[in-house]
mmCIF file of C-alpha atoms and ligand atoms in Angstrom:
data_model
loop_
_atom_site.group_PDB
_atom_site.id
_atom_site.type_symbol
_atom_site.label_atom_id
_atom_site.label_comp_id
_atom_site.label_asym_id
_atom_site.label_seq_id
_atom_site.Cartn_x
_atom_site.Cartn_y
_atom_site.Cartn_z
ATOM 1 C CA UNK D 949 100.656 89.679 89.929
ATOM 2 C CA UNK D 950 101.422 88.417 86.461
ATOM 3 C CA UNK D 951 101.150 90.083 83.087
ATOM 4 C CA UNK D 952 102.551 93.455 84.086
ATOM 5 C CA UNK D 953 104.822 95.017 81.472
ATOM 6 C CA UNK D 954 108.052 95.978 83.191
ATOM 7 C CA UNK D 955 110.441 98.616 81.964
ATOM 8 C CA UNK D 956 113.015 96.710 79.867
ATOM 9 C CA UNK D 957 116.413 97.506 81.433
ATOM 10 C CA UNK D 958 118.050 97.707 77.988
ATOM 11 C CA UNK D 959 115.389 99.863 76.319
ATOM 12 C CA UNK D 960 116.895 102.561 74.114
ATOM 13 C CA UNK D 961 115.843 105.746 75.893
ATOM 14 C CA UNK D 962 118.451 108.155 74.506
ATOM 15 C CA UNK D 963 116.797 111.470 73.689
ATOM 16 C CA UNK D 964 113.336 110.146 74.625
ATOM 17 C CA UNK D 965 110.972 112.034 76.905
ATOM 18 C CA UNK D 966 110.004 109.715 79.749
ATOM 19 C CA UNK D 967 107.181 110.577 82.107
ATOM 20 C CA UNK D 968 107.876 108.912 85.450
ATOM 21 C CA UNK D 969 105.104 108.795 88.066
ATOM 22 C CA UNK D 970 106.769 108.565 91.438
ATOM 23 C CA UNK D 971 105.495 108.644 94.995
ATOM 24 C CA UNK D 972 107.403 111.590 96.443
ATOM 25 C CA UNK D 973 104.725 111.970 99.109
ATOM 26 C CA UNK D 974 107.202 112.230 101.996
ATOM 27 C CA UNK D 975 106.390 113.441 105.511
ATOM 28 C CA UNK D 976 107.096 117.177 105.889
ATOM 29 C CA UNK D 977 107.214 119.407 108.937
ATOM 30 C CA UNK D 978 107.564 123.160 108.452
ATOM 31 C CA UNK D 979 108.422 122.400 104.803
ATOM 32 C CA UNK D 980 111.319 120.160 105.861
ATOM 33 C CA UNK D 981 111.532 116.524 104.808
ATOM 34 C CA UNK D 982 111.218 114.259 107.848
ATOM 35 C CA UNK D 983 111.969 110.996 106.109
ATOM 36 C CA UNK D 984 113.434 110.692 102.620
ATOM 37 C CA UNK D 985 113.047 106.936 102.150
ATOM 38 C CA UNK D 986 110.602 107.247 99.272
ATOM 39 C CA UNK D 987 112.973 109.584 97.434
ATOM 40 C CA UNK D 988 116.082 107.522 98.127
ATOM 41 C CA UNK D 989 114.388 104.410 96.785
ATOM 42 C CA UNK D 990 113.797 105.921 93.332
ATOM 43 C CA UNK D 991 117.232 107.529 92.946
ATOM 44 C CA UNK D 992 118.925 104.515 91.286
ATOM 45 C CA UNK D 993 116.321 104.434 88.502
ATOM 46 C CA UNK D 994 116.563 108.184 87.931
ATOM 47 C CA UNK D 995 120.360 108.024 87.896
ATOM 48 C CA UNK D 996 120.161 105.228 85.351
ATOM 49 C CA UNK D 997 117.819 107.227 83.087
ATOM 50 C CA UNK D 998 120.135 110.235 83.363
ATOM 51 C CA UNK D 999 123.175 108.130 82.495
ATOM 52 C CA UNK D 1000 121.365 106.764 79.461
ATOM 53 C CA UNK D 1001 120.557 110.283 78.275
ATOM 54 C CA UNK D 1002 116.769 110.321 78.398
ATOM 55 C CA UNK D 1003 114.728 113.444 79.141
ATOM 56 C CA UNK D 1004 112.909 112.935 82.400
ATOM 57 C CA UNK D 1005 109.546 114.370 83.411
ATOM 58 C CA UNK D 1006 108.631 113.608 87.019
ATOM 59 C CA UNK D 1007 105.081 113.611 88.354
ATOM 60 C CA UNK D 1008 104.075 113.104 91.994
ATOM 61 C CA UNK D 1009 101.494 114.168 94.516
ATOM 62 C CA UNK D 1010 102.108 115.334 98.073
ATOM 63 C CA UNK D 1011 99.406 115.007 100.691
ATOM 64 C CA UNK D 1012 95.781 115.707 99.864
ATOM 65 C CA UNK D 1013 95.442 119.351 98.776
ATOM 66 C CA UNK D 1014 92.004 118.662 97.218
ATOM 67 C CA UNK D 1015 92.544 120.509 93.948
ATOM 68 C CA UNK D 1016 93.838 123.793 95.307
ATOM 69 C CA UNK D 1017 97.325 125.240 95.562
ATOM 70 C CA UNK D 1018 98.661 125.028 99.089
ATOM 71 C CA UNK D 1019 102.227 126.166 99.768
ATOM 72 C CA UNK D 1020 102.530 123.747 102.698
ATOM 73 C CA UNK D 1021 102.067 120.889 100.253
ATOM 74 C CA UNK D 1022 104.403 122.164 97.570
ATOM 75 C CA UNK D 1023 106.967 119.738 96.176
ATOM 76 C CA UNK D 1024 109.592 122.497 96.380
ATOM 77 C CA UNK D 1025 111.502 120.891 99.305
ATOM 78 C CA UNK D 1026 111.495 117.615 97.378
ATOM 79 C CA UNK D 1027 112.739 119.415 94.262
ATOM 80 C CA UNK D 1028 115.618 120.939 96.237
ATOM 81 C CA UNK D 1029 116.505 117.580 97.731
ATOM 82 C CA UNK D 1030 116.461 115.829 94.359
ATOM 83 C CA UNK D 1031 118.453 118.602 92.740
ATOM 84 C CA UNK D 1032 121.163 118.098 95.323
ATOM 85 C CA UNK D 1033 121.231 114.340 94.801
ATOM 86 C CA UNK D 1034 121.017 114.169 91.014
ATOM 87 C CA UNK D 1035 124.042 115.309 89.145
ATOM 88 C CA UNK D 1036 122.254 117.092 86.289
ATOM 89 C CA UNK D 1037 120.212 120.151 85.319
ATOM 90 C CA UNK D 1038 116.910 120.035 87.077
ATOM 91 C CA UNK D 1039 113.836 122.240 86.712
ATOM 92 C CA UNK D 1040 110.655 122.768 88.728
ATOM 93 C CA UNK D 1041 107.450 123.452 86.779
ATOM 94 C CA UNK D 1042 104.737 125.269 88.701
ATOM 95 C CA UNK D 1043 102.399 126.244 85.846
ATOM 96 C CA UNK D 1044 99.248 124.672 84.441
ATOM 97 C CA UNK D 1045 99.192 121.410 82.513
ATOM 98 C CA UNK D 1046 98.796 122.961 79.066
ATOM 99 C CA UNK D 1047 100.788 123.871 75.963
ATOM 100 C CA UNK D 1048 103.291 125.760 78.092
ATOM 101 C CA UNK D 1049 104.046 122.573 80.037
ATOM 102 C CA UNK D 1050 104.398 120.701 76.769
ATOM 103 C CA UNK D 1051 106.807 123.318 75.405
ATOM 104 C CA UNK D 1052 108.891 123.253 78.602
ATOM 105 C CA UNK D 1053 109.182 119.477 78.408
ATOM 106 C CA UNK D 1054 110.068 119.583 74.720
ATOM 107 C CA UNK D 1055 112.945 121.963 75.511
ATOM 108 C CA UNK D 1056 114.555 119.420 77.854
ATOM 109 C CA UNK D 1057 118.024 118.384 76.795
ATOM 110 C CA UNK D 1058 119.346 114.852 77.164
ATOM 111 C CA UNK D 1059 119.809 113.835 80.833
ATOM 112 C CA UNK D 1060 117.827 116.794 82.145
ATOM 113 C CA UNK D 1061 114.983 116.435 84.631
ATOM 114 C CA UNK D 1062 111.828 118.458 85.185
ATOM 115 C CA UNK D 1063 109.646 117.978 88.259
ATOM 116 C CA UNK D 1064 106.031 119.042 87.961
ATOM 117 C CA UNK D 1065 104.533 120.702 91.063
ATOM 118 C CA UNK D 1066 102.132 118.617 93.191
ATOM 119 C CA UNK D 1067 99.774 117.073 90.668
ATOM 120 C CA UNK D 1068 96.920 117.109 93.193
ATOM 121 C CA UNK D 1069 96.898 120.920 93.043
ATOM 122 C CA UNK D 1070 94.699 120.184 90.012
ATOM 123 C CA UNK D 1071 91.313 118.776 90.915
ATOM 124 C CA UNK D 1072 91.284 116.922 87.580
ATOM 125 C CA UNK D 1073 93.976 114.588 88.934
ATOM 126 C CA UNK D 1074 91.823 112.932 91.596
ATOM 127 C CA UNK D 1075 88.776 113.117 89.317
ATOM 128 C CA UNK D 1076 90.728 111.058 86.779
ATOM 129 C CA UNK D 1077 89.663 113.596 84.142
ATOM 130 C CA UNK D 1078 90.169 112.371 80.562
ATOM 131 C CA UNK D 1079 91.149 115.702 79.077
ATOM 132 C CA UNK D 1080 93.670 116.361 81.843
ATOM 133 C CA UNK D 1081 95.098 112.849 81.498
ATOM 134 C CA UNK D 1082 95.482 113.461 77.776
ATOM 135 C CA UNK D 1083 97.408 116.668 78.385
ATOM 136 C CA UNK D 1084 99.632 114.888 80.900
ATOM 137 C CA UNK D 1085 100.215 112.030 78.500
ATOM 138 C CA UNK D 1086 101.218 114.423 75.747
ATOM 139 C CA UNK D 1087 104.196 115.601 77.792
ATOM 140 C CA UNK D 1088 106.264 112.531 76.897
ATOM 141 C CA UNK D 1089 106.678 109.492 74.679
ATOM 142 C CA UNK D 1090 107.141 106.808 77.313
ATOM 143 C CA UNK D 1091 105.270 106.496 80.630
ATOM 144 C CA UNK D 1092 106.612 104.626 83.635
ATOM 145 C CA UNK D 1093 104.645 104.060 86.835
ATOM 146 C CA UNK D 1094 107.195 103.576 89.602
ATOM 147 C CA UNK D 1095 104.737 104.426 92.366
ATOM 148 C CA UNK D 1096 103.370 101.123 93.639
ATOM 149 C CA UNK D 1097 102.171 102.994 96.723
ATOM 150 C CA UNK D 1098 99.759 105.076 94.595
ATOM 151 C CA UNK D 1099 98.593 102.286 92.319
ATOM 152 C CA UNK D 1100 95.356 101.757 94.272
ATOM 153 C CA UNK D 1101 94.261 105.239 93.171
ATOM 154 C CA UNK D 1102 92.199 105.608 90.007
ATOM 155 C CA UNK D 1103 93.656 109.037 89.284
ATOM 156 C CA UNK D 1104 94.849 110.754 86.104
ATOM 157 C CA UNK D 1105 98.599 110.385 86.504
ATOM 158 C CA UNK D 1106 98.263 106.735 87.519
ATOM 159 C CA UNK D 1107 95.305 105.501 85.517
ATOM 160 C CA UNK D 1108 93.873 107.412 82.564
ATOM 161 C CA UNK D 1109 97.222 108.831 81.462
ATOM 162 C CA UNK D 1110 98.091 105.363 80.186
ATOM 163 C CA UNK D 1111 95.514 105.748 77.384
ATOM 164 C CA UNK D 1112 97.440 108.670 75.986
ATOM 165 C CA UNK D 1113 101.025 107.437 75.889
ATOM 166 C CA UNK D 1114 102.065 104.729 73.457
ATOM 167 C CA UNK D 1115 104.712 102.982 75.497
ATOM 168 C CA UNK D 1116 103.822 102.277 79.114
ATOM 169 C CA UNK D 1117 105.708 100.300 81.735
ATOM 170 C CA UNK D 1118 105.976 99.545 85.419
ATOM 171 C CA UNK D 1119 109.221 100.818 86.954
ATOM 172 C CA UNK D 1120 111.883 98.876 88.857
ATOM 173 C CA UNK D 1121 110.755 99.897 92.360
ATOM 174 C CA UNK D 1122 107.205 98.826 91.582
ATOM 175 C CA UNK D 1123 108.598 95.525 90.316
ATOM 176 C CA UNK D 1124 110.674 95.040 93.455
ATOM 177 C CA UNK D 1125 107.674 95.729 95.696
ATOM 178 C CA UNK D 1126 105.343 93.363 93.873
ATOM 179 C CA UNK D 1127 107.911 90.592 93.682
ATOM 180 C CA UNK D 1128 108.564 90.807 97.418
ATOM 181 C CA UNK D 1129 104.898 90.950 98.415
ATOM 182 C CA UNK D 1130 104.008 88.122 96.014
ATOM 183 C CA UNK D 1131 106.659 85.983 97.623
ATOM 184 C CA UNK D 1132 105.278 86.725 101.093
ATOM 185 C CA UNK D 1133 101.744 85.862 99.970
ATOM 186 C CA UNK D 1134 102.974 82.627 98.428
ATOM 187 C CA UNK D 1135 105.075 81.575 101.397
ATOM 188 C CA UNK D 1136 102.907 82.826 104.230
ATOM 189 C CA UNK D 1137 102.354 80.409 107.101
ATOM 190 C CA UNK D 1138 99.455 80.361 109.524
ATOM 191 C CA UNK D 1139 98.657 81.891 111.920
ATOM 192 C CA UNK D 1140 98.650 85.176 110.035
ATOM 193 C CA UNK D 1141 98.265 88.402 112.016
ATOM 194 C CA UNK D 1142 97.502 91.789 110.473
ATOM 195 C CA UNK D 1143 98.285 94.875 112.513
ATOM 196 C CA UNK D 1144 96.458 97.940 111.220
ATOM 197 C CA UNK D 1145 97.004 101.427 112.537
ATOM 198 C CA UNK D 1146 97.659 104.926 111.271
ATOM 199 C CA UNK D 1147 95.323 107.807 110.688
ATOM 200 C CA UNK D 1148 93.962 107.264 107.157
ATOM 201 C CA UNK D 1149 90.895 105.529 108.541
ATOM 202 C CA UNK D 1150 88.447 105.974 105.670
ATOM 203 C CA UNK D 1151 90.713 104.520 103.019
ATOM 204 C CA UNK D 1152 91.724 101.501 105.042
ATOM 205 C CA UNK D 1153 88.746 100.527 107.108
ATOM 206 C CA UNK D 1154 87.035 98.781 104.185
ATOM 207 C CA UNK D 1155 90.106 96.658 103.602
ATOM 208 C CA UNK D 1156 89.797 95.090 107.049
ATOM 209 C CA UNK D 1157 86.544 93.338 106.224
ATOM 210 C CA UNK D 1158 88.447 91.419 103.554
ATOM 211 C CA UNK D 1159 91.602 90.809 105.570
ATOM 212 C CA UNK D 1160 89.538 88.834 108.119
ATOM 213 C CA UNK D 1161 89.421 86.132 105.450
ATOM 214 C CA UNK D 1162 93.193 85.599 105.391
ATOM 215 C CA UNK D 1163 94.142 86.412 108.974
ATOM 216 C CA UNK D 1164 93.708 84.630 112.299
ATOM 217 C CA UNK D 1165 94.123 87.899 114.197
ATOM 218 C CA UNK D 1166 93.615 91.520 113.344
ATOM 219 C CA UNK D 1167 95.122 93.989 115.755
ATOM 220 C CA UNK D 1168 93.686 97.484 115.480
ATOM 221 C CA UNK D 1169 95.812 100.330 116.801
ATOM 222 C CA UNK D 1170 96.457 104.030 116.101
ATOM 223 C CA UNK D 1171 93.658 106.394 115.151
ATOM 224 C CA UNK D 1172 91.970 103.484 113.399
ATOM 225 C CA UNK D 1173 91.238 101.945 116.811
ATOM 226 C CA UNK D 1174 89.226 104.962 117.955
ATOM 227 C CA UNK D 1175 86.366 104.071 115.636
ATOM 228 C CA UNK D 1176 86.267 100.582 117.072
ATOM 229 C CA UNK D 1177 86.312 101.992 120.606
ATOM 230 C CA UNK D 1178 83.370 104.280 119.774
ATOM 231 C CA UNK D 1179 81.483 101.302 118.422
ATOM 232 C CA UNK D 1180 82.124 99.521 121.731
ATOM 233 C CA UNK D 1181 80.684 102.623 123.463
ATOM 234 C CA UNK D 1182 83.944 103.850 125.022
ATOM 235 C CA UNK D 1183 84.659 107.531 125.516
ATOM 236 C CA UNK D 1184 87.508 108.652 123.223
ATOM 237 C CA UNK D 1185 87.520 112.335 124.233
ATOM 238 C CA UNK D 1186 89.063 114.593 121.602
ATOM 239 C CA UNK D 1187 90.858 111.808 119.759
ATOM 240 C CA UNK D 1188 90.984 111.638 115.991
ATOM 241 C CA UNK D 1189 88.031 109.791 114.524
ATOM 242 C CA UNK D 1190 86.151 109.271 111.310
ATOM 243 C CA UNK D 1191 82.413 110.015 111.172
ATOM 244 C CA UNK D 1192 79.824 107.377 110.274
ATOM 245 C CA UNK D 1193 81.889 104.242 110.560
ATOM 246 C CA UNK D 1194 79.485 102.288 112.806
ATOM 247 C CA UNK D 1195 78.101 100.221 109.934
ATOM 248 C CA UNK D 1196 81.473 99.217 108.566
ATOM 249 C CA UNK D 1197 82.823 98.392 112.042
ATOM 250 C CA UNK D 1198 79.731 96.280 112.709
ATOM 251 C CA UNK D 1199 80.279 94.501 109.414
ATOM 252 C CA UNK D 1200 83.939 93.876 110.293
ATOM 253 C CA UNK D 1201 83.022 92.256 113.613
ATOM 254 C CA UNK D 1202 80.387 90.140 111.829
ATOM 255 C CA UNK D 1203 82.750 88.983 109.077
ATOM 256 C CA UNK D 1204 85.492 88.323 111.613
ATOM 257 C CA UNK D 1205 83.234 86.026 113.599
ATOM 258 C CA UNK D 1206 82.122 84.195 110.487
ATOM 259 C CA UNK D 1207 85.755 83.682 109.478
ATOM 260 C CA UNK D 1208 86.993 82.809 112.991
ATOM 261 C CA UNK D 1209 89.314 85.788 112.983
ATOM 262 C CA UNK D 1210 90.017 87.505 116.303
ATOM 263 C CA UNK D 1211 89.855 91.285 116.406
ATOM 264 C CA UNK D 1212 91.911 92.953 119.083
ATOM 265 C CA UNK D 1213 91.376 96.567 120.082
ATOM 266 C CA UNK D 1214 93.315 98.495 122.756
ATOM 267 C CA UNK D 1215 92.521 97.854 126.420
ATOM 268 C CA UNK D 1216 94.629 100.709 127.700
ATOM 269 C CA UNK D 1217 96.175 103.776 126.147
ATOM 270 C CA UNK D 1218 98.417 106.795 126.560
ATOM 271 C CA UNK D 1219 96.452 110.015 126.616
ATOM 272 C CA UNK D 1220 97.335 113.665 126.817
ATOM 273 C CA UNK D 1221 95.562 117.022 126.662
ATOM 274 C CA UNK D 1222 97.606 117.994 123.587
ATOM 275 C CA UNK D 1223 99.718 116.349 120.888
ATOM 276 C CA UNK D 1224 102.904 117.733 122.411
ATOM 277 C CA UNK D 1225 101.884 117.021 126.028
ATOM 278 C CA UNK D 1226 103.036 114.491 128.608
ATOM 279 C CA UNK D 1227 101.783 110.920 128.329
ATOM 280 C CA UNK D 1228 99.393 109.538 130.945
ATOM 281 C CA UNK D 1229 98.609 105.821 130.930
ATOM 282 C CA UNK D 1230 94.932 104.908 131.369
ATOM 283 C CA UNK D 1231 92.620 101.959 131.106
ATOM 284 C CA UNK D 1232 90.403 102.545 128.094
ATOM 285 C CA UNK D 1233 87.393 102.771 130.449
ATOM 286 C CA UNK D 1234 88.765 105.911 132.070
ATOM 287 C CA UNK D 1235 89.391 108.165 129.069
ATOM 288 C CA UNK D 1236 87.954 111.628 129.759
ATOM 289 C CA UNK D 1237 86.141 114.099 127.515
ATOM 290 C CA UNK D 1238 89.203 116.329 127.048
ATOM 291 C CA UNK D 1239 91.745 113.501 126.582
ATOM 292 C CA UNK D 1240 93.408 112.696 123.283
ATOM 293 C CA UNK D 1241 94.392 109.048 122.825
ATOM 294 C CA UNK D 1242 97.898 109.105 121.344
ATOM 295 C CA UNK D 1243 99.338 105.627 121.856
ATOM 296 C CA UNK D 1244 98.700 102.193 123.285
ATOM 297 C CA UNK D 1245 99.859 101.404 126.802
ATOM 298 C CA UNK D 1246 101.745 98.492 128.519
ATOM 299 C CA UNK D 1247 98.822 96.091 128.959
ATOM 300 C CA UNK D 1248 97.862 96.297 125.284
ATOM 301 C CA UNK D 1249 101.506 96.171 124.197
ATOM 302 C CA UNK D 1250 101.984 92.932 126.146
ATOM 303 C CA UNK D 1251 98.940 91.356 124.479
ATOM 304 C CA UNK D 1252 100.196 92.402 121.029
ATOM 305 C CA UNK D 1253 103.675 91.041 121.773
ATOM 306 C CA UNK D 1254 102.200 87.665 122.725
ATOM 307 C CA UNK D 1255 100.177 87.576 119.518
ATOM 308 C CA UNK D 1256 103.344 88.313 117.514
ATOM 309 C CA UNK D 1257 105.172 85.478 119.320
ATOM 310 C CA UNK D 1258 102.326 83.116 118.412
ATOM 311 C CA UNK D 1259 102.146 84.146 114.738
ATOM 312 C CA UNK D 1260 104.066 82.813 111.779
ATOM 313 C CA UNK D 1261 103.292 85.677 109.419
ATOM 314 C CA UNK D 1262 102.829 89.350 110.286
ATOM 315 C CA UNK D 1263 101.508 92.044 107.999
ATOM 316 C CA UNK D 1264 101.682 95.496 109.502
ATOM 317 C CA UNK D 1265 100.524 98.857 108.225
ATOM 318 C CA UNK D 1266 100.170 102.065 110.184
ATOM 319 C CA UNK D 1267 101.812 103.222 113.436
ATOM 320 C CA UNK D 1268 100.255 102.452 116.813
ATOM 321 C CA UNK D 1269 100.404 106.046 117.978
ATOM 322 C CA UNK D 1270 101.568 109.581 117.379
ATOM 323 C CA UNK D 1271 105.183 108.429 116.960
ATOM 324 C CA UNK D 1272 106.256 111.889 115.756
ATOM 325 C CA UNK D 1273 106.493 112.719 119.456
ATOM 326 C CA UNK D 1274 108.824 110.382 121.373
ATOM 327 C CA UNK D 1275 106.277 110.343 124.221
ATOM 328 C CA UNK D 1276 103.901 108.424 121.990
ATOM 329 C CA UNK D 1277 106.246 106.142 120.059
ATOM 330 C CA UNK D 1278 106.134 103.459 122.749
ATOM 331 C CA UNK D 1279 103.635 101.118 121.081
ATOM 332 C CA UNK D 1280 105.039 101.491 117.574
ATOM 333 C CA UNK D 1281 108.614 100.842 118.720
ATOM 334 C CA UNK D 1282 107.625 97.857 120.887
ATOM 335 C CA UNK D 1283 105.733 96.249 117.992
ATOM 336 C CA UNK D 1284 108.629 96.898 115.607
ATOM 337 C CA UNK D 1285 111.164 95.383 118.025
ATOM 338 C CA UNK D 1286 109.064 92.324 118.706
ATOM 339 C CA UNK D 1287 108.464 91.631 115.009
ATOM 340 C CA UNK D 1288 112.123 92.193 114.197
ATOM 341 C CA UNK D 1289 113.309 89.866 116.960
ATOM 342 C CA UNK D 1290 110.978 87.094 115.787
ATOM 343 C CA UNK D 1291 112.043 87.642 112.185
ATOM 344 C CA UNK D 1292 115.714 87.257 113.161
ATOM 345 C CA UNK D 1293 115.348 84.401 115.641
ATOM 346 C CA UNK D 1294 112.758 82.093 114.148
ATOM 347 C CA UNK D 1295 112.180 83.271 110.569
ATOM 348 C CA UNK D 1296 108.822 84.879 111.210
ATOM 349 C CA UNK D 1297 107.601 86.179 107.848
ATOM 350 C CA UNK D 1298 107.093 89.893 108.316
ATOM 351 C CA UNK D 1299 105.977 92.467 105.820
ATOM 352 C CA UNK D 1300 105.488 96.079 106.795
ATOM 353 C CA UNK D 1301 104.251 98.938 104.735
ATOM 354 C CA UNK D 1302 103.291 102.567 104.585
ATOM 355 C CA UNK D 1303 104.943 105.961 104.486
ATOM 356 C CA UNK D 1304 104.378 106.592 108.193
ATOM 357 C CA UNK D 1305 105.304 103.077 109.263
ATOM 358 C CA UNK D 1306 108.619 103.309 107.399
ATOM 359 C CA UNK D 1307 109.196 106.775 108.793
ATOM 360 C CA UNK D 1308 108.489 105.522 112.344
ATOM 361 C CA UNK D 1309 110.922 102.616 111.882
ATOM 362 C CA UNK D 1310 113.655 104.991 110.700
ATOM 363 C CA UNK D 1311 112.925 107.480 113.450
ATOM 364 C CA UNK D 1312 113.153 104.802 116.154
ATOM 365 C CA UNK D 1313 116.898 104.546 115.549
ATOM 366 C CA UNK D 1314 116.632 100.828 116.332
ATOM 367 C CA UNK D 1315 118.474 98.140 114.414
ATOM 368 C CA UNK D 1316 115.540 96.219 112.965
ATOM 369 C CA UNK D 1317 115.066 93.622 110.273
ATOM 370 C CA UNK D 1318 111.975 92.438 108.440
ATOM 371 C CA UNK D 1319 111.252 90.143 105.525
ATOM 372 C CA UNK D 1320 110.073 93.093 103.469
ATOM 373 C CA UNK D 1321 109.580 96.786 104.136
ATOM 374 C CA UNK D 1322 107.222 98.345 101.596
ATOM 375 C CA UNK D 1323 106.909 102.036 100.733
ATOM 376 C CA UNK D 1324 103.205 101.418 100.228
ATOM 377 C CA UNK D 1325 100.451 101.526 102.840
ATOM 378 C CA UNK D 1326 96.956 101.535 101.374
ATOM 379 C CA UNK D 1327 98.115 99.967 98.111
ATOM 380 C CA UNK D 1328 99.948 97.271 100.039
ATOM 381 C CA UNK D 1329 96.815 96.363 102.024
ATOM 382 C CA UNK D 1330 94.595 96.297 98.944
ATOM 383 C CA UNK D 1331 97.153 94.184 97.118
ATOM 384 C CA UNK D 1332 97.171 91.746 100.046
ATOM 385 C CA UNK D 1333 93.413 91.479 99.767
ATOM 386 C CA UNK D 1334 93.982 90.120 96.277
ATOM 387 C CA UNK D 1335 92.457 93.113 94.538
ATOM 388 C CA UNK D 1336 93.399 94.082 91.000
ATOM 389 C CA UNK D 1337 94.664 97.602 91.671
ATOM 390 C CA UNK D 1338 93.548 100.126 89.013
ATOM 391 C CA UNK D 1339 97.078 101.451 88.502
ATOM 392 C CA UNK D 1340 98.435 97.952 87.933
ATOM 393 C CA UNK D 1341 95.607 96.724 85.705
ATOM 394 C CA UNK D 1342 96.522 99.379 83.104
ATOM 395 C CA UNK D 1343 100.156 98.243 83.011
ATOM 396 C CA UNK D 1344 99.299 94.824 81.614
HETATM 397 C C1 3PG I 1763 100.570 107.122 100.529
HETATM 398 O O1 3PG I 1763 101.211 107.906 101.227
HETATM 399 O O2 3PG I 1763 100.002 106.125 101.002
HETATM 400 C C2 3PG I 1763 100.510 107.340 99.052
HETATM 401 O O3 3PG I 1763 101.331 108.406 98.683
HETATM 402 C C3 3PG I 1763 99.083 107.554 98.604
HETATM 403 O O4 3PG I 1763 98.550 108.680 99.209
HETATM 404 P P1 3PG I 1763 96.950 108.863 99.312
HETATM 405 O O5 3PG I 1763 96.479 107.868 100.345
HETATM 406 O O6 3PG I 1763 96.730 110.273 99.724
HETATM 407 O O7 3PG I 1763 96.370 108.554 97.967
HETATM 408 MG MG1 MG I 1764 100.757 107.213 103.523
#
């Protein structure tokens, strides 16, 4: 995407208050960070700002708390982690976004960092409220969006805030992501296969009806697949699903046919009676009312592997199963290995994205290589569609 104003590496930032919007939305379990990739990726930029003596105000969301405070979604573990990594004074601000916040930020000394508690604890954030955005913008003098993975969200700290800060830029991680994805889009070779999984069905399902225009195959796995299975009248038991998706799934099949794009949904699966239970392999026809579908099974894996072998470009977002349990990481790991092998052996162009996908890759412990691994999931898919993402349009 052209026209984006990038943070000039030699900008004089000494003594300046810089608001940096990051994506510190890392997977947590019992308040412990499960995968720190998103944090590690922004450390070099933060270290650089610290070295150059700016005053740094960090904003991020974590999960979807829907405008209420929720201690399970506090950024406190992230604050502790950052504090350990960054060699400077670091503060955690848990108050309202008001004059007190402004005063706290104005008291920052050179090279100090303040992290604001989960910005989605305020409902105004997701509502993209003007007044709230103004208050956020007043915290600093320069604004940097280094959260490509949130740039598809028209929310205060990504979108409207930019009206209230004079100097606004895209950060270095955002630049790296866009440059890499642009190069994949430019160099992609047919056949293109998109593999879509994960559990954020509602925010991704719409994207598929556009991806059918650029792909020869779309492979649907993970919780996303359950909605397609329901549409095909299969029993999915107690599996995760999204309500009222029949129309969009119907539309996807229609558009796919019109664009000669094949849609593949699982033919067999691993089920269990609970998320932590043993895996039982079943044909999709035999799923029972109290089963939970938690992964794909060998027959489906083989079909996906053949599709990968026959593709020249792969775009993958979202795990194939509940990879958090090793019993259900079979599909995700098999797909990752097959893509990696093809990338190494015959220069398959492979681009993968999403917090969970990256986390699954790290958790697999496998030695894998891809053309590009993106921190972004939803944003990555929407960018692939060729959409002008709200968070990027305001950085031009
Ligand atoms: C992500 O994890 O994809 C980003 O942090 C965006 O999160 P969201 O889908 O809740 O907006
Ligand atoms: Mg995510």
